[in-house]
């Protein structure tokens, strides 16, 4: 039998399929741009002008550019968390609620330690820990409900998103309301020493940038290089067989939810300490949902997710510029939506073609 | 319907799966297609049913050239195929499975369909209730269901791909009777198999395939040695019967009772010795699977105790059993045993115990290459498991077994393998018995059970026989017990 090892061939095959993959994704991006342009034309706007102003809005000045990075930070952290659950085959739709809970716990910690006179950096650290705990807590709930109650994590997460948001609103208008009047604009701001300082002349805190890079690198290494990542992948693809091969699936499901919640909580804490400085009803800013889109778009690949998250952040920041053209500044959402749709569509078409061959 | 293949060629990459196939199947016959795994039998059948398009060549139905571009097309032209793995929808009812395959009407005529199912079912002496859920049926019953469905759709050619794997002796008899009846009614039956005995028993003509080529057509009377020679290009010897059973008991079952929603096994007492092989015989769904899963900790007994090497394992979970050296090879390879979408290398990494954080790719690939060589798996370390053929998946599953094991539990270990591979696999397993590993396995092939077991348990409707000595029993005796006689 001709069974000599063919390891030498493997990389070239891999490379080839990576390029095909890349080409397919590029096709999807082009299609998304074409369709978005079509909508711009319908809205009686110059597509090229619009794209140019988005670019200017994102990269025109240092402030704008650093805003993009500041927006990339929570997005890449949320996406990283979701990569763990996606790899394990779990749809953690509850991400947004987990970020909200992270923010709630962070603000709660600040309220507790506000008057203690502890060193501000220690308080910030404790607040981040609290935020992380909040995120983990809220992520383990759908996990436990799935494992012990047989509740699909999509429904569990969806429900818990509403509960988290309602809890935030209750706190804002109830126990944590501002002295005098309760307001939908949020709770009282945290004291200045607790706010993460920006790099002078920018909109970006160095601390959060470092955290984001650590999280992204950690995620890539864990998923691509470790036994943990491989086992998670095995569970995601076939949990029955993984269990019989000897992987404790229940523990890994919970670990995936826990890690995802950890990152959600950190994202929540970052939003409180470097952006909003208070608890607002929309404390997650939609980063949980956007993270789901990014993770799907990159087909759960950690390195690409950092790139695509940056692209999405640039779109979100850049599109505020569109108001000056008389367009709604939510317009970036149209492009983001089209992108995901076309990537999924093109991928489906490719699979069809492959099975036909 | 008369089917004629003219110069059919099909390539998969560099593999010439069908190499200039020419032959004709007259209508009203049972045509056997014989060959080992990968000989090109299934490919040709998939070309005929529109799953694949031939790279060149033509198919004639009743002397008319046709293009079959999809399985649906094939059914419209009267060609239906029964696949190795049933293509039904387990969580749905029998009747819904019927309705799914039909065209037309927003509101299907359920009453009429229900009547049709019952009528067809009676005609062939099947017991299929239109209202039962498919997932509660055995593999054999699901097969019957699929045959009825295809007949109901009006097929004139019925293709069966390895139909006797996974069904009981009884169901096999019924299947053969059905096929003979259908042929006498003028249907063309194509019976794809690698089992000589079945082909000889059933088919009125046989086409033998080897390595993508049609090596010959044979008419009765058949000569087994000639078939073997045609299939393999050489003669194959049957393995010697060897035993490594010691007198040291390792596993002790005391008054074990098992239950699931439709079956109850009571008071099983058994000692399994070091190096012993125990075969479980019986109709599919008679409790063998419950028994095996109990021995792995995947199924908790409702009463009694399990002792492993003197330690009480009753109520322990699968990971505990696994740590103690128990391995389980499920029958549903791609559902419970292997992970589609992952490579061979990844499987080998997962199957070993690792305590370090990072994966050592180099040593993993080395290990995989060793195992590929040792187990003659046709694939590379980077092959995705689902791209391997069924037989190679089975070899991979066996190659995944860890080195030091005390007990191996296997469901249909050689299902879908040709004779040569089956003999080879058993020699591999017997080697393990020398090191005091015990084996418990199920099989629907009684010859396999008698050949390789030291002792045999027969399961029938919730009853478990006393251990039967494999040296003194016969296929007939086991067959009687399986059929419920002599209890």
Tab-separated table of C-alpha atoms in Angstrom, chain A residues 1-11 13-14 87 218 220-249 251-252 354-357, chain B residues 10 12 14 51 69 293 298 317-319 322 328 330 333-342 346-347 349-361 365 369 372-373 376-382 400 402:
chain	number	residue	atom	x	y	z
A	1	UNK	CA	0.000	0.000	0.000
A	2	UNK	CA	1.247	3.502	-0.759
A	3	UNK	CA	1.022	5.036	2.638
A	4	UNK	CA	4.186	7.085	2.835
A	5	UNK	CA	3.678	10.258	4.855
A	6	UNK	CA	2.524	13.214	2.857
A	7	UNK	CA	3.109	15.906	5.434
A	8	UNK	CA	5.109	17.880	2.885
A	9	UNK	CA	2.001	18.519	0.836
A	10	UNK	CA	-0.166	19.661	3.656
A	11	UNK	CA	0.918	23.288	3.990
A	13	UNK	CA	-3.017	22.660	0.341
A	14	UNK	CA	-3.775	24.716	3.419
A	87	UNK	CA	-15.795	27.501	19.154
A	218	UNK	CA	-4.576	35.440	24.819
A	220	UNK	CA	-5.659	33.621	19.676
A	221	UNK	CA	-3.103	31.546	21.589
A	222	UNK	CA	-5.688	29.679	23.626
A	223	UNK	CA	-7.817	28.778	20.630
A	224	UNK	CA	-5.107	27.992	18.123
A	225	UNK	CA	-2.278	26.548	20.141
A	226	UNK	CA	-3.534	24.779	23.233
A	227	UNK	CA	-5.222	21.535	24.119
A	228	UNK	CA	-7.942	23.627	25.697
A	229	UNK	CA	-8.734	25.270	22.356
A	230	UNK	CA	-8.676	21.999	20.472
A	231	UNK	CA	-11.001	20.342	22.966
A	232	UNK	CA	-13.359	23.290	22.798
A	233	UNK	CA	-13.405	22.957	19.015
A	234	UNK	CA	-14.101	19.230	19.292
A	235	UNK	CA	-17.059	19.905	21.569
A	236	UNK	CA	-18.350	22.547	19.184
A	237	UNK	CA	-18.259	20.141	16.281
A	238	UNK	CA	-19.592	17.044	18.003
A	239	UNK	CA	-20.114	17.101	21.747
A	240	UNK	CA	-21.243	13.462	21.948
A	241	UNK	CA	-18.094	12.133	20.312
A	242	UNK	CA	-15.956	14.565	22.306
A	243	UNK	CA	-17.394	13.184	25.528
A	244	UNK	CA	-16.690	9.619	24.466
A	245	UNK	CA	-13.152	10.607	23.512
A	246	UNK	CA	-12.766	11.704	27.124
A	247	UNK	CA	-13.431	15.440	27.168
A	248	UNK	CA	-15.531	16.592	30.135
A	249	UNK	CA	-18.026	18.491	28.009
A	251	UNK	CA	-16.967	21.603	32.373
A	252	UNK	CA	-15.810	22.962	29.006
A	354	UNK	CA	-17.886	22.256	-3.422
A	355	UNK	CA	-20.359	19.449	-2.758
A	356	UNK	CA	-21.461	19.523	-6.398
A	357	UNK	CA	-17.882	18.979	-7.569
B	10	UNK	CA	-15.595	9.111	-12.596
B	12	UNK	CA	-12.137	12.129	-7.518
B	14	UNK	CA	-6.376	11.549	-8.648
B	51	UNK	CA	-25.670	12.307	-6.515
B	69	UNK	CA	-28.871	15.397	-12.535
B	293	UNK	CA	-23.226	1.312	27.743
B	298	UNK	CA	-22.795	5.821	30.063
B	317	UNK	CA	-19.773	8.131	35.388
B	318	UNK	CA	-18.073	7.481	32.076
B	319	UNK	CA	-14.916	9.535	32.815
B	322	UNK	CA	-12.386	5.695	31.122
B	328	UNK	CA	-16.012	2.459	23.979
B	330	UNK	CA	-19.913	3.290	19.221
B	333	UNK	CA	-19.138	6.535	13.844
B	334	UNK	CA	-19.721	10.081	12.692
B	335	UNK	CA	-22.279	10.822	15.371
B	336	UNK	CA	-20.675	9.471	18.515
B	337	UNK	CA	-17.167	8.302	17.688
B	338	UNK	CA	-15.504	10.811	15.411
B	339	UNK	CA	-15.724	14.536	14.922
B	340	UNK	CA	-16.579	15.683	11.391
B	341	UNK	CA	-14.672	18.827	10.517
B	342	UNK	CA	-11.537	17.823	12.384
B	346	UNK	CA	-6.563	16.539	15.746
B	347	UNK	CA	-8.350	13.330	16.618
B	349	UNK	CA	-4.274	14.715	19.943
B	350	UNK	CA	-7.724	14.633	21.524
B	351	UNK	CA	-7.664	10.917	22.193
B	352	UNK	CA	-4.517	10.967	24.302
B	353	UNK	CA	-4.309	12.333	27.793
B	354	UNK	CA	-2.422	15.639	27.927
B	355	UNK	CA	-1.593	17.739	30.914
B	356	UNK	CA	0.553	20.373	29.250
B	357	UNK	CA	-1.019	23.592	27.994
B	358	UNK	CA	0.274	23.776	24.436
B	359	UNK	CA	-0.239	21.314	21.637
B	360	UNK	CA	2.964	19.825	20.291
B	361	UNK	CA	2.104	19.707	16.591
B	365	UNK	CA	1.839	14.537	13.418
B	369	UNK	CA	1.722	9.113	10.740
B	372	UNK	CA	-1.820	5.732	9.687
B	373	UNK	CA	0.904	3.268	8.739
B	376	UNK	CA	-3.402	1.142	6.921
B	377	UNK	CA	-5.641	4.189	6.978
B	378	UNK	CA	-5.962	5.675	3.508
B	379	UNK	CA	-5.525	9.338	4.317
B	380	UNK	CA	-3.024	11.947	5.466
B	381	UNK	CA	-2.581	13.554	8.889
B	382	UNK	CA	-4.397	16.602	7.513
B	400	UNK	CA	-7.672	6.085	18.403
B	402	UNK	CA	-5.218	4.253	23.864
